[in-house]
mmCIF file of C-alpha atoms in Angstrom:
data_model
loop_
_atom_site.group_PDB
_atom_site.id
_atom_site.type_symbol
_atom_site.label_atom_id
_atom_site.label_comp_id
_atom_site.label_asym_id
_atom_site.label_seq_id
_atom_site.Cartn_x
_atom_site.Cartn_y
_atom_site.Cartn_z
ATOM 1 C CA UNK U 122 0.000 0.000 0.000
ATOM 2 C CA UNK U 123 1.382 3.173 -1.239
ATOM 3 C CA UNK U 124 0.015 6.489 0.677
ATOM 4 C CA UNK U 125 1.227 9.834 -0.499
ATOM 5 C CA UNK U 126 2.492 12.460 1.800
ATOM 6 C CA UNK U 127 2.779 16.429 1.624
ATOM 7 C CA UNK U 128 3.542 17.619 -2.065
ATOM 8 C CA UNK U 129 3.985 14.278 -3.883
ATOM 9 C CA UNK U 130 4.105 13.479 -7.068
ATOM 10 C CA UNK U 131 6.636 11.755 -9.436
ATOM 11 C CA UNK U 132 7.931 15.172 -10.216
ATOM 12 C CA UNK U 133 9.613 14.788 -6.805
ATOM 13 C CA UNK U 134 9.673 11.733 -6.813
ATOM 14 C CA UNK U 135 13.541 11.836 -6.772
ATOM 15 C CA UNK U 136 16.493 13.975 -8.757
ATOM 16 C CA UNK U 137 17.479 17.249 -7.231
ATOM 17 C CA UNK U 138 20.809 18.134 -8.501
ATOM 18 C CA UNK U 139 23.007 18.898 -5.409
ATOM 19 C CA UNK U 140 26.358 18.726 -6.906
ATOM 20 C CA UNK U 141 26.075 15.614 -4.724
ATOM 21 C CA UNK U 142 28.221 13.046 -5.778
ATOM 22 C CA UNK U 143 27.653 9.548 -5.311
ATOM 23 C CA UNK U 144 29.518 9.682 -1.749
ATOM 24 C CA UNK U 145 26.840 9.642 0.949
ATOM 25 C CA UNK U 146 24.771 7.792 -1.627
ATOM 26 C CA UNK U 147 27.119 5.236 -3.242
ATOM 27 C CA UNK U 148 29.788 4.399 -0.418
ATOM 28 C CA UNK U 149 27.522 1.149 0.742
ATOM 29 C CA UNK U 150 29.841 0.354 3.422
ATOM 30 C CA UNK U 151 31.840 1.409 6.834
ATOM 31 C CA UNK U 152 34.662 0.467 8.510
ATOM 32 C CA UNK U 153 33.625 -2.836 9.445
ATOM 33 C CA UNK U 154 33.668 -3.455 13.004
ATOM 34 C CA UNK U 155 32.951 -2.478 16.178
ATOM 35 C CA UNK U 156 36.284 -1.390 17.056
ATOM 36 C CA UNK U 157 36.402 0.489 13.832
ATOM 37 C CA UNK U 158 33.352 1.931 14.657
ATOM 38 C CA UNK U 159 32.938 5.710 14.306
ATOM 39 C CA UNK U 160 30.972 7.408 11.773
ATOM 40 C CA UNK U 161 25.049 12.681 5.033
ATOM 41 C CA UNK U 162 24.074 10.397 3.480
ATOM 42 C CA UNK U 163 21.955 11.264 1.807
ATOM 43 C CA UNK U 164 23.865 10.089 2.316
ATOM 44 C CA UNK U 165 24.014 10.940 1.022
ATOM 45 C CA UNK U 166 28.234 11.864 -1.375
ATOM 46 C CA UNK U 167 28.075 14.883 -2.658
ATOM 47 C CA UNK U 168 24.941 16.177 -2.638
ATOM 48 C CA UNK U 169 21.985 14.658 -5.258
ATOM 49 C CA UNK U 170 23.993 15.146 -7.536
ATOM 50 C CA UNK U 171 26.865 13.474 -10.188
ATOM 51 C CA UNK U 172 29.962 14.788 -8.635
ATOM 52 C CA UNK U 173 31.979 17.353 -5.998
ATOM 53 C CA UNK U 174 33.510 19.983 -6.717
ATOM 54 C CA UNK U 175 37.084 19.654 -5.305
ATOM 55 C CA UNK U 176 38.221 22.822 -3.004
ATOM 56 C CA UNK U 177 39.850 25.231 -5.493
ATOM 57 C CA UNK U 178 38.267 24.122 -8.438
ATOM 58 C CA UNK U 179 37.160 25.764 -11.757
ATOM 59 C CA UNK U 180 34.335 27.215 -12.943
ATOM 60 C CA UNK U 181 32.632 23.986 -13.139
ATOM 61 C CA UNK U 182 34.248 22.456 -10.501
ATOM 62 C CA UNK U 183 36.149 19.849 -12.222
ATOM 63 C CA UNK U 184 39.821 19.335 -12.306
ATOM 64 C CA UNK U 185 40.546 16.655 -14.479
ATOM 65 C CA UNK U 186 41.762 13.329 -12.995
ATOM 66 C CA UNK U 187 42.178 15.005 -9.447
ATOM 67 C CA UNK U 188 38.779 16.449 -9.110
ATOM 68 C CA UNK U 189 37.047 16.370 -5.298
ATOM 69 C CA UNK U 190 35.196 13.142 -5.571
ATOM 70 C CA UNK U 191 34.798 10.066 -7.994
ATOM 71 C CA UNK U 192 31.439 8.402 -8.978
ATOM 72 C CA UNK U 193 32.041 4.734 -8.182
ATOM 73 C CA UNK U 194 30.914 3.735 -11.772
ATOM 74 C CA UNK U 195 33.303 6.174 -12.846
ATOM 75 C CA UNK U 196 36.291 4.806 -11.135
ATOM 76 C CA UNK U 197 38.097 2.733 -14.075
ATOM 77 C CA UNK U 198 38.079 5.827 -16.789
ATOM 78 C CA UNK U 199 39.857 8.537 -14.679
ATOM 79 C CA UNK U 200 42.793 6.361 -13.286
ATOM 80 C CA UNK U 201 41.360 5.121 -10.197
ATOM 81 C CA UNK U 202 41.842 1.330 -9.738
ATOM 82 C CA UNK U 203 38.321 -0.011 -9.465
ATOM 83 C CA UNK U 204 38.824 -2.192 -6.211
ATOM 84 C CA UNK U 205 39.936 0.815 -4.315
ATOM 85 C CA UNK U 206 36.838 2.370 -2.294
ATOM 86 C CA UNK U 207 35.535 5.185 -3.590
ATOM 87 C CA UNK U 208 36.740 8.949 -1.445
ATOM 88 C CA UNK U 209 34.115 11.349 -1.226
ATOM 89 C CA UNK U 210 35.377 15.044 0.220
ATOM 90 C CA UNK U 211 33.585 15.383 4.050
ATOM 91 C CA UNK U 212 33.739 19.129 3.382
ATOM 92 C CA UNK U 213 30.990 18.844 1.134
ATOM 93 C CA UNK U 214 29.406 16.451 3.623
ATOM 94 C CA UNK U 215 29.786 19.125 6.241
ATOM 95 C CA UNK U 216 28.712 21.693 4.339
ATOM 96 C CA UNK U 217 25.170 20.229 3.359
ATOM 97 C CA UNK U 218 24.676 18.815 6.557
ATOM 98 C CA UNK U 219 22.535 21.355 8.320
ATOM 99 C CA UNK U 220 20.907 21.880 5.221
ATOM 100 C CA UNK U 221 19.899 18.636 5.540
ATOM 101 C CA UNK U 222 19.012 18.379 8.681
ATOM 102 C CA UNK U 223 16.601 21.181 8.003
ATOM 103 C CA UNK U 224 14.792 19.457 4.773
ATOM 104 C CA UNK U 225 13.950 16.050 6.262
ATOM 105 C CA UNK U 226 10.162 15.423 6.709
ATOM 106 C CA UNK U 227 10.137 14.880 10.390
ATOM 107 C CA UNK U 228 6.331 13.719 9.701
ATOM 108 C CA UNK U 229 7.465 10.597 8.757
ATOM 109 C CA UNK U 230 8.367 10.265 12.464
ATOM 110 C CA UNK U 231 5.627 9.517 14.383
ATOM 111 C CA UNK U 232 4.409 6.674 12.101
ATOM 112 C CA UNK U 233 7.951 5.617 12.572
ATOM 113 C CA UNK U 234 8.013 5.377 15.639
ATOM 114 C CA UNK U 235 4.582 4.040 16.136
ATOM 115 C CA UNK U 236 5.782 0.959 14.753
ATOM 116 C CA UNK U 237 9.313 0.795 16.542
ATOM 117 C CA UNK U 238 7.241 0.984 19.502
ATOM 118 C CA UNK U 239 5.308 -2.588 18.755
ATOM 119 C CA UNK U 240 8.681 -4.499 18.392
ATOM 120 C CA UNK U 241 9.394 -6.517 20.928
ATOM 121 C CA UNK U 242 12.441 -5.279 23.493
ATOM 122 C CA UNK U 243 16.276 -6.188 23.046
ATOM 123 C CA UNK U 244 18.839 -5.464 25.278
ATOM 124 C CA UNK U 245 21.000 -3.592 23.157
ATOM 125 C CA UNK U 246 17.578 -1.519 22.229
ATOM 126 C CA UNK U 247 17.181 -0.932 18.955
ATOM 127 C CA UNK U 248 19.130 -2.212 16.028
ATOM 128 C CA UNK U 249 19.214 0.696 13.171
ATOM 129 C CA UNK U 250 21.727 -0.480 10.077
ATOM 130 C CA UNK U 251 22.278 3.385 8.192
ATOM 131 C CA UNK U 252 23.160 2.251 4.559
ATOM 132 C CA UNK U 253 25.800 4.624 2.564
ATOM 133 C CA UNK U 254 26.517 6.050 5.724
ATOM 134 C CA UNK U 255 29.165 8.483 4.881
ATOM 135 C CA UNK U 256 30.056 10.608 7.396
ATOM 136 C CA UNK U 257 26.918 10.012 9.415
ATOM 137 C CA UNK U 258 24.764 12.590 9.118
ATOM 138 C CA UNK U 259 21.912 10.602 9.622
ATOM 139 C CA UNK U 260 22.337 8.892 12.997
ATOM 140 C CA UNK U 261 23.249 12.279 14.176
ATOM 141 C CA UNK U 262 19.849 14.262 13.108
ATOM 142 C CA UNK U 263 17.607 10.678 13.705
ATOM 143 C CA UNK U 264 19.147 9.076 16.850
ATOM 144 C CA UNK U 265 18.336 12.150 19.312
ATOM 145 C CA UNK U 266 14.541 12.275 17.835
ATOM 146 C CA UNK U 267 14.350 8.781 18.968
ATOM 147 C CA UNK U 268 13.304 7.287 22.614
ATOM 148 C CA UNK U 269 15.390 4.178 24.352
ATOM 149 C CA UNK U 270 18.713 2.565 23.909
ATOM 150 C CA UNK U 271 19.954 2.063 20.431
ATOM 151 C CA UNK U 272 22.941 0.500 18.398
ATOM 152 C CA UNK U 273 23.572 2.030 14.911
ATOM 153 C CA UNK U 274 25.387 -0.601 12.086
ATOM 154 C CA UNK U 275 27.146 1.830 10.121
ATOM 155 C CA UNK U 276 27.552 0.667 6.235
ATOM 156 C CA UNK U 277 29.751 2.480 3.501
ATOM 157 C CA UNK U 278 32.256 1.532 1.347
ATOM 158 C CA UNK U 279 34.938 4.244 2.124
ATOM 159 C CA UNK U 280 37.004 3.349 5.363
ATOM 160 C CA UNK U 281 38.157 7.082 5.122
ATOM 161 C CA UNK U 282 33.944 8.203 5.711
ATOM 162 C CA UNK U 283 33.447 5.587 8.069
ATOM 163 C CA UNK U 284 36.165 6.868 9.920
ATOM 164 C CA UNK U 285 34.695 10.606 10.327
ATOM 165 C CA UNK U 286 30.925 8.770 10.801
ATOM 166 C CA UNK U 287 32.109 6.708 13.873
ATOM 167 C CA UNK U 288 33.831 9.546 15.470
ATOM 168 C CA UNK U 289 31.241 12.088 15.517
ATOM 169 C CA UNK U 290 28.474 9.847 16.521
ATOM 170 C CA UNK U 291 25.654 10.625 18.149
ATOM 171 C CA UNK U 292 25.937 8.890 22.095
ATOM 172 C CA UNK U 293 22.483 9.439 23.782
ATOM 173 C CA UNK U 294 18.695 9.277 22.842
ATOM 174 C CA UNK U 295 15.907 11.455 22.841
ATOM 175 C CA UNK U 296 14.993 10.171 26.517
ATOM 176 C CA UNK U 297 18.865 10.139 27.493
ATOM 177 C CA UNK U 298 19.228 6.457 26.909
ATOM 178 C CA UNK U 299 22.929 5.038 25.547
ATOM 179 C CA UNK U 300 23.589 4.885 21.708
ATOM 180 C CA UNK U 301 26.220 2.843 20.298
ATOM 181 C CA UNK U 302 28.128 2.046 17.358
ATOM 182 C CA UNK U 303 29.622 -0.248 14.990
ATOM 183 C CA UNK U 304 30.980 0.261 11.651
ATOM 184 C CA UNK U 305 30.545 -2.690 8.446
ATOM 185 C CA UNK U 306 32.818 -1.485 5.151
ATOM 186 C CA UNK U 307 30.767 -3.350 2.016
ATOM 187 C CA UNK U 308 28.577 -3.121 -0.855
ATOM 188 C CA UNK U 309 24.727 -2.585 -0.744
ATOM 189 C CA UNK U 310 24.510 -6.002 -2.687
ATOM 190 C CA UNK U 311 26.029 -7.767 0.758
ATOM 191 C CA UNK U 312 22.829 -5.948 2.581
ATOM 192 C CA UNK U 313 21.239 -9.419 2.868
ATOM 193 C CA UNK U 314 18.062 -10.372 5.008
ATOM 194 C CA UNK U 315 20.900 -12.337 7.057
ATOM 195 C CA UNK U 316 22.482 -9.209 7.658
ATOM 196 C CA UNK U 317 19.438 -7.196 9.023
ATOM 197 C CA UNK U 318 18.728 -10.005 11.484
ATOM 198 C CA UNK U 319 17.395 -8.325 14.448
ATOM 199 C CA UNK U 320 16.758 -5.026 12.745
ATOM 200 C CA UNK U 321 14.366 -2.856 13.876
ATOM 201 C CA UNK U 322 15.151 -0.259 11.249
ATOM 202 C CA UNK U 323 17.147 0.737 7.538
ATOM 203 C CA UNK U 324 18.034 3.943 7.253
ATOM 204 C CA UNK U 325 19.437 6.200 4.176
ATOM 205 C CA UNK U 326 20.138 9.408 3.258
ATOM 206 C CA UNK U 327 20.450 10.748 -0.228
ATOM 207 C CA UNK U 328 21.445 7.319 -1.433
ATOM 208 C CA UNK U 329 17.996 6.069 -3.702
ATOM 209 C CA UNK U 330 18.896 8.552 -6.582
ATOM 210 C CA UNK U 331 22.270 7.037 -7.581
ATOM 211 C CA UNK U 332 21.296 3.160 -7.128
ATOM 212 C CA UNK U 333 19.992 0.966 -10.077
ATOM 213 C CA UNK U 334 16.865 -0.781 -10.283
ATOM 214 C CA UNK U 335 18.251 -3.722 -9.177
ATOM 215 C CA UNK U 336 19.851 -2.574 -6.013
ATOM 216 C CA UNK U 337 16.430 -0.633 -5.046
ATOM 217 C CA UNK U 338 15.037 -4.394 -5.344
ATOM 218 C CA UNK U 339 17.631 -5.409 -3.477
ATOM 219 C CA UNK U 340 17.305 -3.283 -0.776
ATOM 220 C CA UNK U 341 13.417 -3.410 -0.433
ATOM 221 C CA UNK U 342 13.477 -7.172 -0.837
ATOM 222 C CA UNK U 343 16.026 -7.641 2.199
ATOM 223 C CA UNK U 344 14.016 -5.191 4.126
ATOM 224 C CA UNK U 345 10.768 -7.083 3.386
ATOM 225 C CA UNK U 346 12.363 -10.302 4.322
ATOM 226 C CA UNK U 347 13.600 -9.268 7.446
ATOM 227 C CA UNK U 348 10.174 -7.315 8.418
ATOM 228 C CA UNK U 349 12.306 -4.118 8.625
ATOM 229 C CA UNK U 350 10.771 -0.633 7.823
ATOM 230 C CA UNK U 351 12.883 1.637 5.900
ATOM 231 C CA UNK U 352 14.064 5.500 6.413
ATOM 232 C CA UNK U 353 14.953 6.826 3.457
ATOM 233 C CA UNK U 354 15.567 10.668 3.024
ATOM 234 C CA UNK U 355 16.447 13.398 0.523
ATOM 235 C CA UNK U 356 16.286 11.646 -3.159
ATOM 236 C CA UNK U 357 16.522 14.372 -5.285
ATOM 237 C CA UNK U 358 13.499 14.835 -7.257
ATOM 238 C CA UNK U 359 14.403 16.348 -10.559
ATOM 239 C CA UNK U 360 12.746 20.237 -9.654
ATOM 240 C CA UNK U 361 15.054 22.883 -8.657
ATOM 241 C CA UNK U 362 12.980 26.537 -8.078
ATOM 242 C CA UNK U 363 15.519 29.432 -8.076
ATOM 243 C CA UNK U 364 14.638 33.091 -8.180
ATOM 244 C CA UNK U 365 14.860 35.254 -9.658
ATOM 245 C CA UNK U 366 14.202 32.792 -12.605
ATOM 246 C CA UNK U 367 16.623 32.690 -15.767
ATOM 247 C CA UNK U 368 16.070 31.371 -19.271
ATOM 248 C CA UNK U 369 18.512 28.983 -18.763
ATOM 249 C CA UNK U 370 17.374 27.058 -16.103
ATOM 250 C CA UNK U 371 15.096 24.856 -17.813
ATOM 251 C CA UNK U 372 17.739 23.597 -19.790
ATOM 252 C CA UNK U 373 20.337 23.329 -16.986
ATOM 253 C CA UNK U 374 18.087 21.303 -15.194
ATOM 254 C CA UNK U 375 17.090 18.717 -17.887
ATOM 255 C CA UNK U 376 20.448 18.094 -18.274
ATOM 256 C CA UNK U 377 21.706 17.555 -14.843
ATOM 257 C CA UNK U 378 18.410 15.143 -14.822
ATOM 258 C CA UNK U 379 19.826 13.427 -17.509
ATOM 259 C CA UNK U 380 23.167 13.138 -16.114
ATOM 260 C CA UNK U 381 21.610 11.525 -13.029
ATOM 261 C CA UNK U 382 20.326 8.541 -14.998
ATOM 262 C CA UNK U 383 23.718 7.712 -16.806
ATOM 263 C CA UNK U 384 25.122 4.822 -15.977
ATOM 264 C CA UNK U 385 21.594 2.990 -14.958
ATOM 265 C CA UNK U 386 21.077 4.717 -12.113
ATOM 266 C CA UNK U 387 17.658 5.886 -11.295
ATOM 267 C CA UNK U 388 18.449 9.504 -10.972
ATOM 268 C CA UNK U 389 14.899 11.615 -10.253
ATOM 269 C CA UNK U 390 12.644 8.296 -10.945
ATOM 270 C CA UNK U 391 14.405 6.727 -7.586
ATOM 271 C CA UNK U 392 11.946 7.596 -5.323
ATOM 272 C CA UNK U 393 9.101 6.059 -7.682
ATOM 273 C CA UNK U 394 11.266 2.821 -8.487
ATOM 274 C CA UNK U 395 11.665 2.166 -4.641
ATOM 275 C CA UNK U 396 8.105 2.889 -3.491
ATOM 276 C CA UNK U 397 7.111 0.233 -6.384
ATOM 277 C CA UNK U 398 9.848 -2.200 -4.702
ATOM 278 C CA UNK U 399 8.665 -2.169 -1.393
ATOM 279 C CA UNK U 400 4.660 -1.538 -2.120
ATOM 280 C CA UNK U 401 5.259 -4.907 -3.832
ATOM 281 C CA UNK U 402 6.702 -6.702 -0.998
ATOM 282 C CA UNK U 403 3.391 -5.858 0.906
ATOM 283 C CA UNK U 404 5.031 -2.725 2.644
ATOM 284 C CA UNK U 405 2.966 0.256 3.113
ATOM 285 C CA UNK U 406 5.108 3.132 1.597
ATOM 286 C CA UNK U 407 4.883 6.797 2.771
ATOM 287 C CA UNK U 408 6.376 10.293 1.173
ATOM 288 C CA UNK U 409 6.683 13.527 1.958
ATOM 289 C CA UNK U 410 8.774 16.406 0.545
ATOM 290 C CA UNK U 411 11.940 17.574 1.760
ATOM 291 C CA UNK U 412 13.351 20.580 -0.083
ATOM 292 C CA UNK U 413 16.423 22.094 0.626
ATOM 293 C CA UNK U 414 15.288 25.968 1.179
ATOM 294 C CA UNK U 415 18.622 28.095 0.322
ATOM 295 C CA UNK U 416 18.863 32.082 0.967
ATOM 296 C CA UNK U 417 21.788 34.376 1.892
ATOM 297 C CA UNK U 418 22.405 32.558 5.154
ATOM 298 C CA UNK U 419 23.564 28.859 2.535
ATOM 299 C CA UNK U 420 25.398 30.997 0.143
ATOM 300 C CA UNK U 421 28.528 28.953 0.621
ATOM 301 C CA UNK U 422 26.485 25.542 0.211
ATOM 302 C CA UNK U 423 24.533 27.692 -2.354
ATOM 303 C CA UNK U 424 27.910 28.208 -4.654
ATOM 304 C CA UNK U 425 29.046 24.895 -4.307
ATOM 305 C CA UNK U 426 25.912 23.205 -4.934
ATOM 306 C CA UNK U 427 25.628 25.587 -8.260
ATOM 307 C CA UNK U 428 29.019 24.725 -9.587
ATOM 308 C CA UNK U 429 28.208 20.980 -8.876
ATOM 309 C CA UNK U 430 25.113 21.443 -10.846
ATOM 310 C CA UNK U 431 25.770 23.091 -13.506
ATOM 311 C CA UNK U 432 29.171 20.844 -14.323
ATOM 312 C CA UNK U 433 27.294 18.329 -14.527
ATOM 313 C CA UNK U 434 24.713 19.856 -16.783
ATOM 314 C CA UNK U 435 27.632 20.546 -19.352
ATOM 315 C CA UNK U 436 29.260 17.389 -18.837
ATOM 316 C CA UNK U 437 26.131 16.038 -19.711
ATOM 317 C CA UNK U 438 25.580 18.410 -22.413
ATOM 318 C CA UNK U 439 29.516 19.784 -23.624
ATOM 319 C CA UNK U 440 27.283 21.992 -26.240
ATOM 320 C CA UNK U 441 25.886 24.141 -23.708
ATOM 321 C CA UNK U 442 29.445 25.276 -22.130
ATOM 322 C CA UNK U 443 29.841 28.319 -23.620
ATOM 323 C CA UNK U 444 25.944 29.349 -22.138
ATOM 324 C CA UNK U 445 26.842 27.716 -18.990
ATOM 325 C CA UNK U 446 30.130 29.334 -17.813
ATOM 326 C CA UNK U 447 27.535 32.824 -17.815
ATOM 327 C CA UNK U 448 24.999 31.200 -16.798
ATOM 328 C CA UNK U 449 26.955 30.415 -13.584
ATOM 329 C CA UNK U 450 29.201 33.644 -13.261
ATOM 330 C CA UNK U 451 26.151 35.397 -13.059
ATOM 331 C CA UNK U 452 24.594 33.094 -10.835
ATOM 332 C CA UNK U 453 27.571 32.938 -8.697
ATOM 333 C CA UNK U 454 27.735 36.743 -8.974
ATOM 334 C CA UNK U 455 23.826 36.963 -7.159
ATOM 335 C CA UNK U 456 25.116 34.082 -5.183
ATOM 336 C CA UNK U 457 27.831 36.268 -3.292
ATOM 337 C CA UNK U 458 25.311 39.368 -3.438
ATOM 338 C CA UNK U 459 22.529 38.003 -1.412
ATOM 339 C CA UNK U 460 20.106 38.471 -4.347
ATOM 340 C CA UNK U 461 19.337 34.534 -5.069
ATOM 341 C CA UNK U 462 17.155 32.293 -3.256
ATOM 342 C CA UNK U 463 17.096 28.236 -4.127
ATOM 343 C CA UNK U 464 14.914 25.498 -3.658
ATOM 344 C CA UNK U 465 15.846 22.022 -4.194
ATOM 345 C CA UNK U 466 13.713 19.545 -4.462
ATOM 346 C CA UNK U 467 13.386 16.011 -2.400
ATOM 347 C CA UNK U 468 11.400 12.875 -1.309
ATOM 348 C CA UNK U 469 11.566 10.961 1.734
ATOM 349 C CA UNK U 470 10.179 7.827 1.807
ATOM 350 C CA UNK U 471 9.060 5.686 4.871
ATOM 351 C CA UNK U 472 8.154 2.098 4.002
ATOM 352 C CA UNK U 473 6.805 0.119 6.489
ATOM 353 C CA UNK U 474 7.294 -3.401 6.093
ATOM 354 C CA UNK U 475 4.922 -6.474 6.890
ATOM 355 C CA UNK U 476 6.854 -7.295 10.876
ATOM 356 C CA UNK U 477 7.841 -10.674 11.680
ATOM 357 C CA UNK U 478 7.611 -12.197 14.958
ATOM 358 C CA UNK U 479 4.388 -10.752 15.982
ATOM 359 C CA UNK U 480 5.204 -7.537 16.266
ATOM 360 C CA UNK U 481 2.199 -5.182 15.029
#
């Protein structure tokens, strides 16, 4: 059963074109253990979007081979040997974070935790496994809203994230109770229904909009199996509102769209894709908008997040370049002047999966 929140539609459904790069979203995996336990995201990466910007980059925020962060499908053509885990900058991470924090549909919450409070007790409390974890941005905003003990299972691929995510966890509860960590470095595909044993909950953040079909089935299947709802925030949803409006932002955002669903990946059609997945396991699916709202106060997330965007856009579309590069100086340019104001559009989607073991 599939019940629409606040705002939904497949327009934002998913896609919103965060300079993002695959980092909070892609990096399935932490440092895998307890002891390495430490640990956006929506992870989610870079923002929704293809790529970072490295610190000190151009116009478009690329710089060649050595450019802030590598998509993991792009690994093998720019040098990068493709066993290596992927490295996603934590500045960016950083940088969105409160942005973040700010745009997640906290009225997903009290079905939420309506249903956490039906499972049956465990002495560790509850079991929450936060898939592409990177630098935890997640357990840090979700773990305080939360009542009684908890233990958050950390999962990215990039030791380096996992790292920053176990350190700056979150250690107490709503109600004061103990929160603990561990840290598991892997690939979404290993996110078996063996490996949610015990679950009470799957989060993500900003991680839907840069999987393929088949790993959304993968995920909602293992959920499903295991009787685990699912948390999943901030898939970008292919709208992006800024004002005052320019003629080129139709076509700036079409392409960046585009770019999103190179490669297979699901790009603004995630969140659609993923309430299908679970709504067929029996789960009853929930969504709500979660824009990012950006005004003088973001301007430094603001720039980034343009340059992001719009290199993308042209590396999507190289015709466009010339167009682009004053497209974005004179974005930039109201950026740094206080004149522009940005909305970015998200989904969050709660699913709610059939419980095992009696639990209502």
């Amino acid at each position: 059963m599939f019940l629409a929140g606040d705002a939904w539609s497949s327009a934002e459904a998913v896609g919103d074109g965060h300079g993002r790069s695959s980092a909070e979203a892609l990096g399935h995996g932490r440092e895998g253990s307890s002891a390495e336990a430490v640990g956006d995201g929506d992870a989610h990466c870079y923002g929704n979007g293809p790529w970072a910007p490295a610190a000190g980059a151009g116009r478009h925020g690329r710089t060649g081979v050595d450019r802030g962060t590598v998509r993991l499908r792009e690994a093998a053509s720019v040098g990068v040997r493709s066993d290596d885990p992927p490295r996603y900058a934590p500045e960016w991470l950083r940088l969105r974070e409160p942005a973040d924090a700010a745009a997640r549909a906290r009225d997903l919450l009290d079905p939420l935790r309506i249903r956490l409070a039906n499972l049956p007790g465990r002495a560790d409390g509850l079991v929450v496994h936060d898939v592409g974890c990177g630098t935890g941005s997640m357990g840090r905003w979700l773990a305080p809203l939360l009542d009684g003990a908890q233990h958050w299972v950390l999962h990215d691929r990039d030791p380096y994230l996992l790292h920053f995510a176990a350190v700056a966890a979150p250690r107490t509860a709503a109600d004061g109770s103990r929160v603990t960590v561990e840290t598991r470095r892997g690939d979404l595909a290993r996110l078996t229904p063996d490996a949610l044993t015990g679950a009470a909950l799957v989060t993500a953040s900003a991680l839907l909009d840069v999987l393929t079909t088949e790993e959304v089935g993968t995920l909602a299947a293992a959920c499903a199996t295991a009787g685990c709802p699912a948390l999943l925030t901030l898939s970008v949803a292919g709208r992006v509102d800024l004002t005052p409006a320019h003629p080129l932002d139709g076509e700036i955002t079409e392409a960046f769209n585009a770019h999103q669903r190179r490669t297979g990946m699901l790009g603004p059609d995630a969140v659609d894709a993923a309430a299908e997945a679970f709504a067929g396991h029996g789960a009853t699916v929930r969504a709500h908008s979660s824009p990012w709202r950006l005004g003088p106060d973001e301007a430094e997330l603001t720039a980034q997040w343009l340059r992001g965007w719009v290199g993308a856009a042209v590396e999507q579309r190289p015709e466009l370049r010339e167009r682009a590069d004053q497209y974005l100086d004179e974005r930039l340019a109201a950026c740094a002047a206080g004149e522009l104001r940005v909305v970015v559009h998200h989904t969050d989607l709660l699913a709610l999966c059939r419980p095992t073991g009696g639990a209502l």
